[in-house]
Coordinates of C-alpha atoms and ligand atoms in Angstrom, one line a residue:
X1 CA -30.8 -10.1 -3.3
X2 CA -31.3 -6.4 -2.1
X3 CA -29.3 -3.6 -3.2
X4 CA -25.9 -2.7 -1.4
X5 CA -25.7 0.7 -0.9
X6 CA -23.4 1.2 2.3
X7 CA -20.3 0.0 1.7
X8 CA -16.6 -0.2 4.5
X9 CA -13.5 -0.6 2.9
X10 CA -10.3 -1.7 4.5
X11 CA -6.8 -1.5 3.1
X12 CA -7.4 2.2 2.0
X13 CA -4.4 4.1 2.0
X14 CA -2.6 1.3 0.3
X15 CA -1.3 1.4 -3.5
X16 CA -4.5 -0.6 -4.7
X17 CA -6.6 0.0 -1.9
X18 CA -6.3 4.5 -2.9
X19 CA -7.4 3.4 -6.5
X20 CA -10.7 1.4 -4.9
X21 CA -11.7 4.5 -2.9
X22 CA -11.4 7.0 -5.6
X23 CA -13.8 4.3 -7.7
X24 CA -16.2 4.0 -5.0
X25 CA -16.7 8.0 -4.3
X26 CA -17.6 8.5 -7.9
X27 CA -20.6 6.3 -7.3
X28 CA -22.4 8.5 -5.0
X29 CA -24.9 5.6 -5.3
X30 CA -23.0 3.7 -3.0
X31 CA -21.9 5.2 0.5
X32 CA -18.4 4.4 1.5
X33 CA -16.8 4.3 4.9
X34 CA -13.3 3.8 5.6
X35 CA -12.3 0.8 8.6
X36 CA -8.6 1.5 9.6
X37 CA -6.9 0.4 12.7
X38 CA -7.1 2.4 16.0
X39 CA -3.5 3.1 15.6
X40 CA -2.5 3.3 11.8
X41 CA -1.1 6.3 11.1
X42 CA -2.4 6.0 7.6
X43 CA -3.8 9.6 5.7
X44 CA -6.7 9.2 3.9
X45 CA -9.3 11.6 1.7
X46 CA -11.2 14.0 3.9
X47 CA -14.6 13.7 2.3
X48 CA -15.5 10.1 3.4
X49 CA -16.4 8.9 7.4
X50 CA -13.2 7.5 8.8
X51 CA -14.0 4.8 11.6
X52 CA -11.7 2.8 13.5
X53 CA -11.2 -0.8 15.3
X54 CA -9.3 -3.1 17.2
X55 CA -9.0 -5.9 14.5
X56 CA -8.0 -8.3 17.6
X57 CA -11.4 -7.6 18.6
X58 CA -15.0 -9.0 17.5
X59 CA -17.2 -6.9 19.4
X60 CA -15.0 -3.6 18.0
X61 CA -14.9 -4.5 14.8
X62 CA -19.0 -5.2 15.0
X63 CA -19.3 -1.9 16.0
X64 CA -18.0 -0.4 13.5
X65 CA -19.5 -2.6 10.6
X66 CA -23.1 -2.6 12.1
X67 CA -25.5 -1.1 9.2
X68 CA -23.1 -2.3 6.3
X69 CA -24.3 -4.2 3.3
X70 CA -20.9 -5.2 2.0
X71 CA -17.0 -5.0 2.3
X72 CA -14.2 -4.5 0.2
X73 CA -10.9 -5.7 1.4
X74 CA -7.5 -4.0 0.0
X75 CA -5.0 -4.9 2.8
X76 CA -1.6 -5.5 2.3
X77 CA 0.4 -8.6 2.9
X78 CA 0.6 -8.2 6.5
X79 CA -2.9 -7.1 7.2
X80 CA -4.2 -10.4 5.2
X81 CA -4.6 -12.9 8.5
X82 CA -6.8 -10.0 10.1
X83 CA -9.1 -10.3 7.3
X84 CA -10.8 -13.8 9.2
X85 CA -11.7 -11.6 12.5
X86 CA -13.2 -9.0 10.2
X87 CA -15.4 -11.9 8.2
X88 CA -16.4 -12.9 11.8
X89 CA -17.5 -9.5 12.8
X90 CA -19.2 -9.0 9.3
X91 CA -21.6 -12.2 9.4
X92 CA -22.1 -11.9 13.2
X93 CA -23.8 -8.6 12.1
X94 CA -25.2 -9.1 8.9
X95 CA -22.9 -7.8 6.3
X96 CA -24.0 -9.4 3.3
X97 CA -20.5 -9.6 0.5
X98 CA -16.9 -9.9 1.2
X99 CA -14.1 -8.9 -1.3
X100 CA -11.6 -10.4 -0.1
X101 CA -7.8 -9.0 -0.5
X102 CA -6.8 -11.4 -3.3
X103 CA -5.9 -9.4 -6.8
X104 CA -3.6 -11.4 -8.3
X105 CA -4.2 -15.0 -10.0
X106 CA -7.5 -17.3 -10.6
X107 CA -6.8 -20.2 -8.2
X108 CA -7.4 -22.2 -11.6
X109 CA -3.7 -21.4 -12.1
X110 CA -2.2 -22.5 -9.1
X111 CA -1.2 -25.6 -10.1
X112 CA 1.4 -23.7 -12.5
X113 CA 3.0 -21.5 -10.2
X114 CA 6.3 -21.9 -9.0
X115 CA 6.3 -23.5 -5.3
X116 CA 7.8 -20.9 -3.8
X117 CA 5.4 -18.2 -5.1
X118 CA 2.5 -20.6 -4.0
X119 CA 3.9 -20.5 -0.4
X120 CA 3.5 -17.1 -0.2
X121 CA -0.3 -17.7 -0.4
X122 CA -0.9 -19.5 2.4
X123 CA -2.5 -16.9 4.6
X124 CA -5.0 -15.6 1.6
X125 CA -5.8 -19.2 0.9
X126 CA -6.7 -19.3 4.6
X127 CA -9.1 -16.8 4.5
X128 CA -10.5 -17.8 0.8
X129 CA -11.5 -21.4 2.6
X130 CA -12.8 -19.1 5.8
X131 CA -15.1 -17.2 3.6
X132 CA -16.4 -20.2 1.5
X133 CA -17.1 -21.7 5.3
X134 CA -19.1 -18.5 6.1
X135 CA -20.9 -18.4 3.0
X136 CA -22.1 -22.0 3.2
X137 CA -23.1 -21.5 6.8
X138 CA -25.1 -18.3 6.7
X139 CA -27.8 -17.8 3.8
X140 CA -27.2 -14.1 3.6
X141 CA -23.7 -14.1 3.4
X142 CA -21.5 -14.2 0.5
X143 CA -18.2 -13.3 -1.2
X144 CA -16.8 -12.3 -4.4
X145 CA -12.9 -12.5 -5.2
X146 CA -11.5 -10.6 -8.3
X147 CA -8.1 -12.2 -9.9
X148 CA -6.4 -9.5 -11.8
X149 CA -3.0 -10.5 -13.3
X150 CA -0.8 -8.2 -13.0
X151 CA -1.4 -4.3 -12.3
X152 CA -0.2 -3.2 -15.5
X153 CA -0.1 0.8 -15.8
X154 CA 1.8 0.1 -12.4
X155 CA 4.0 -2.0 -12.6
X156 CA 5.8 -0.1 -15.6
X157 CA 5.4 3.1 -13.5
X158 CA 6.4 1.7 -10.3
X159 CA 8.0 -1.6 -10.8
X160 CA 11.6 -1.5 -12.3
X161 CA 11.6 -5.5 -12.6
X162 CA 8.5 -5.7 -14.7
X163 CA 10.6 -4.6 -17.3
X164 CA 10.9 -1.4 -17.9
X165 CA 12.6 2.2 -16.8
X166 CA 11.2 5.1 -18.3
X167 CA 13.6 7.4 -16.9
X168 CA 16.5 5.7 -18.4
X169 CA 14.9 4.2 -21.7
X170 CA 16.7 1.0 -20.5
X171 CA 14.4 -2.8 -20.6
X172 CA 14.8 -6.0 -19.2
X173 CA 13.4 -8.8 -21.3
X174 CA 13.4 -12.2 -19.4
X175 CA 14.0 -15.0 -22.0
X176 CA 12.7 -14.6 -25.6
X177 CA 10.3 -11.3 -24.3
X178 CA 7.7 -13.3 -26.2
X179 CA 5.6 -14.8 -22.9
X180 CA 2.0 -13.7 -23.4
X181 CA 0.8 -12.1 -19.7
X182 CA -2.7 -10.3 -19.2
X183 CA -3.1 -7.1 -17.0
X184 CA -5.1 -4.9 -15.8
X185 CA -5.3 -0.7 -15.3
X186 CA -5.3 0.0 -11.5
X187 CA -8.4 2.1 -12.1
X188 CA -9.9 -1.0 -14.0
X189 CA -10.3 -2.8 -10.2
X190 CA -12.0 0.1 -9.0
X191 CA -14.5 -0.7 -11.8
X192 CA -14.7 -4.0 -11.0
X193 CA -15.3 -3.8 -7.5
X194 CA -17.7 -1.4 -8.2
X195 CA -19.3 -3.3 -10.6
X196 CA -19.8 -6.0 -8.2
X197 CA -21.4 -4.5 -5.8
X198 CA -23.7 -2.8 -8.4
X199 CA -24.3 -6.6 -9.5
X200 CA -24.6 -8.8 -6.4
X201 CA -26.5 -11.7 -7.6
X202 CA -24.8 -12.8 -10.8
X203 CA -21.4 -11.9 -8.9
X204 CA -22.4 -13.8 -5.7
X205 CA -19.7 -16.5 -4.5
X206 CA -17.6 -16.5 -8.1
X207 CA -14.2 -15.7 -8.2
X208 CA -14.1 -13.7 -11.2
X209 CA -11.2 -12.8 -13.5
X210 CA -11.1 -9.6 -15.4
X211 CA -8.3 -7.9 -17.8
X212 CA -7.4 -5.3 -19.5
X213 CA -5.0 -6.0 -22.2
X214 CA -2.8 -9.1 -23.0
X215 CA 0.4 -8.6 -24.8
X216 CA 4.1 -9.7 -24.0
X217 CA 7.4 -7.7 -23.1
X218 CA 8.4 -7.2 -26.7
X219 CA 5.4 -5.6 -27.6
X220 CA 5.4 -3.3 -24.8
X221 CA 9.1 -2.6 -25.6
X222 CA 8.2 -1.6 -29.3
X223 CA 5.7 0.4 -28.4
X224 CA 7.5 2.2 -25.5
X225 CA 10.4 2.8 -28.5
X226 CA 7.5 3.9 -31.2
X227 CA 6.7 6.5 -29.0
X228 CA 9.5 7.6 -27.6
X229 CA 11.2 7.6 -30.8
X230 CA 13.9 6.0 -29.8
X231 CA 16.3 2.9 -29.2
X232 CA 15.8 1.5 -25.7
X233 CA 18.9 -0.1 -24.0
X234 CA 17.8 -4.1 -23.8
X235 CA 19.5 -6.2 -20.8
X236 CA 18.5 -9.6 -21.8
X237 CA 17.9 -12.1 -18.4
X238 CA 17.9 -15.8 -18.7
X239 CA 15.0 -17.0 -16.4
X240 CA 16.5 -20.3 -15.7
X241 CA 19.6 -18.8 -13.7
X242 CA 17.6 -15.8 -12.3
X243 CA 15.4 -18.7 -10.7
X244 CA 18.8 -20.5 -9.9
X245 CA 20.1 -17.2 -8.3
X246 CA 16.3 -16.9 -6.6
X247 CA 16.3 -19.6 -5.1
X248 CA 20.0 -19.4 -3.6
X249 CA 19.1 -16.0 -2.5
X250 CA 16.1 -17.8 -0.4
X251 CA 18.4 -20.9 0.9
X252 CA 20.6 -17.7 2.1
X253 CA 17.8 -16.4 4.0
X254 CA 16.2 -13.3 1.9
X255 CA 16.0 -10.9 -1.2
X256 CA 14.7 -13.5 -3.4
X257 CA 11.2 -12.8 -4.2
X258 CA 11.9 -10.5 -7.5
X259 CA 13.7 -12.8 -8.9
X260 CA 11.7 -15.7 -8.3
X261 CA 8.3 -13.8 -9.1
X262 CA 9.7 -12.7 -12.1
X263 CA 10.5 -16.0 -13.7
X264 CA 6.6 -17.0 -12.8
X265 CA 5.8 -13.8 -14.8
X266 CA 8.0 -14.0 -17.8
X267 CA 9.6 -17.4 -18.4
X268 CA 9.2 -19.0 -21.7
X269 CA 6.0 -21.2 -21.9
X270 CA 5.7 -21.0 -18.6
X271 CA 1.9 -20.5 -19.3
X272 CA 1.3 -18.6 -16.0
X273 CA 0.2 -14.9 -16.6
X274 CA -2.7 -15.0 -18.7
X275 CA -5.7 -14.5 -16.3
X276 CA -8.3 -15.0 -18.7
X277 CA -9.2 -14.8 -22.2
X278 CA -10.7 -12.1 -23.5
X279 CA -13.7 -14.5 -24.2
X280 CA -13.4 -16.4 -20.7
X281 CA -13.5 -13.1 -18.4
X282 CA -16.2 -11.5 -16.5
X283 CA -15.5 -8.2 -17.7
X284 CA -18.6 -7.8 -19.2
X285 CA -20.1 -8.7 -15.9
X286 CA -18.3 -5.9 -13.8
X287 CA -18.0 -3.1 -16.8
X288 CA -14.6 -3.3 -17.2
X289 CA -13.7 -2.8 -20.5
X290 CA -10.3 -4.0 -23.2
X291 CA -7.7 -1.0 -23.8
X292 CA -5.4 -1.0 -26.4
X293 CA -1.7 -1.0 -25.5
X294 CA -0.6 2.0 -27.7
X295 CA -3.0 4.5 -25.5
X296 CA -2.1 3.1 -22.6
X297 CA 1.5 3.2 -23.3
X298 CA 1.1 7.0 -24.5
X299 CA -0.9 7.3 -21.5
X300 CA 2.3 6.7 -18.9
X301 CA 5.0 8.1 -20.9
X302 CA 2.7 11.6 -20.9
X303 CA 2.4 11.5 -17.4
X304 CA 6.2 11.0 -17.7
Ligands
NAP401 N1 -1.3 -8.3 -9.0 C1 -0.5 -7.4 -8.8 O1 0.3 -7.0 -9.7 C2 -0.4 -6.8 -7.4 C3 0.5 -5.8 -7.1 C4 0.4 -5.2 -5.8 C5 -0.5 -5.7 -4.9 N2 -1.3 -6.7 -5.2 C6 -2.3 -7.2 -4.2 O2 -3.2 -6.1 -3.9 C7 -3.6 -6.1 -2.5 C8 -3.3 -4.8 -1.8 O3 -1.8 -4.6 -1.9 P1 -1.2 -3.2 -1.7 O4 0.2 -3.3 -2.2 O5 -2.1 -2.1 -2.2 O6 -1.1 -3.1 -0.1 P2 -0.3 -2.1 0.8 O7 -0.2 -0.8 0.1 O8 1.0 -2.8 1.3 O9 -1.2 -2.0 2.1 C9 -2.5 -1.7 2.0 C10 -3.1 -1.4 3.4 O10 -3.0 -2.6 4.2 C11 -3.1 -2.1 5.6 N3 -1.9 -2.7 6.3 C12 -0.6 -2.5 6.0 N4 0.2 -3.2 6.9 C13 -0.7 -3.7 7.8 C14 -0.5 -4.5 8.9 N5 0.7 -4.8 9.4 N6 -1.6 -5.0 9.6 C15 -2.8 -4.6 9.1 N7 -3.0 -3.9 8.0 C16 -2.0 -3.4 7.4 C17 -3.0 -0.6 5.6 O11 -4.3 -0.2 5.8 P3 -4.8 1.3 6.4 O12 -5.0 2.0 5.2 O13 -6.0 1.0 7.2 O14 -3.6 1.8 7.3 C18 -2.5 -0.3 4.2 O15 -2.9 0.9 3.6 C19 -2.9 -7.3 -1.9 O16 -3.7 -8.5 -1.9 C20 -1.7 -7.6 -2.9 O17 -1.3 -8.9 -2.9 C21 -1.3 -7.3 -6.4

């Protein structure tokens, strides 16, 4: 298989999708365009080619991927169903991978997750089975998907109901806090999207799971205390009633996907949040490498 070098991503103003660019301009290596819509009002970085599309359109969005050798795919949950016209455009013109806007669990898992987290994948298990259909139907063409866990630097910074409020010095620990979960640094799937287009063959069609660290919510909040040197206020949440109160909350008709997402996370031996062993990963295959909790932890509370 032949280098890729030119490289569109879509889904690049987004929380992940910022992170992916910034990984893909320090590889001069590989030249990046950006594919937005013809009316998102999206801001993005000044130094890479900007081109929009109609993404209800074929022949627009062949335009504007003619050339490319691969794709990376960051859109948000309601950009996920235009991924299949952008697959179509992609193989009618010879596009080569597809990353596919999935970053979150190995589909190995899916038999554990709670059924009304798995309905919420619906549309990216649509376009997973479109790809895999593409793939098998055109010899150049191929995909790689990256499960991620959860984005953990993140999700302490920017998610309250992971557990933790830095602000306050206040933690919610679902259930004993003792539920071992992998994640990964934000920058980490830069890396690893980087690192597959820099290694297309061994990464071709493979759905590949990569980490960071594992630990569980008591070890985060001992470490968040050693280094703040102090107490932390601990609200302790039973996951069997928050799942009770989730699901009520969905009968009612909304606000119930925290609570429900969070017992998937969290509960005790619910066996759900580990991605990958360290052993089992493909880390090694994208260069994404272990970090150790304390630094990262020192890391976030610098930043502050
Ligand atoms: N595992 C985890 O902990 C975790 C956490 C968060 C997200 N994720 C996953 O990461 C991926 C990216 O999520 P995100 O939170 O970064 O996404 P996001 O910020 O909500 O959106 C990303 C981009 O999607 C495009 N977009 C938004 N609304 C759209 C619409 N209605 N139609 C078409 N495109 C639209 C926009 O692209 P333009 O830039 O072109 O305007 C936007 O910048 C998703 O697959 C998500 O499930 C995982």
């Amino acid at each position: 298989m032949s280098e890729i070098t030119k490289v569109t991503i879509i889904g690049a103003s987004g929380h992940l999708g910022q992170y992916i660019v910034k990984a893909l301009l320090s590889y001069p290596k590989l030249a990046t365009q950006i594919l937005t819509h013809t009316d998102s009002n999206s801001t993005f970085p000044a130094n890479v080619p900007i081109i929009r599309a109609d993404f209800s359109s074929i022949d627009s969005l062949k335009s504007a991927l003619r050339g490319q050798d691969a794709i990376i795919s960051a859109v948000g949950i309601r950009g996920v169903s235009d991924q299949i016209n952008v697959i179509d455009a992609a193989v009618a013109v010879g596009v080569r991978r597809f990353i596919p806007s999935e970053f979150g669990n190995h589909p190995a898992s899916d038999d554990k997750r709670l059924p009304e987290m798995r309905a919420t994948q619906t549309e990216k298990i649509k376009v997973m089975n479109h790809l895999k259909k593409k793939a098998e139907e055109n010899e150049g063409f191929s995909w790689t998907a990256i499960a991620v866990g959860n984005f953990f630097d993140w999700s302490i910074k920017r998610f309250p109901a992971f557990g933790f409020n830095l602000a306050s010095k206040e933690a919610r620990i679902y259930d004993s806090g003792s539920e071992p979960i992998t994640g990964v640094l934000i920058d980490s799937i830069g890396q690893a999207v980087v690192g597959t287009f820099l290694n297309p063959r061994a990464t071709a069609n493979k759905f590949l799971r990569i980490r960071s660290l594992q630990t569980t919510q008591n070890e985060i909040l001992a470490t968040l205390e050693k280094i703040t040197e102090c107490k932390w206020t601990v609200e302790r949440v039973s996951t069997e009633e928050l799942y009770q109160a989730g699901k009520e909350k969905k009968e009612k008709g909304g606000g119930w996907i925290l609570d429900i997402l969070c017992t998937q996370i969290f509960a005790d031996g619910g066996g759900r949040s580990v991605v990958a062993t360290r052993e089992d990963s493909d880390n090694g295959l994208v260069g994404v490498e272990e970090v150790e909790l304390e630094d990262v932890i020192r890391g976030i509370v610098a930043e502050g």
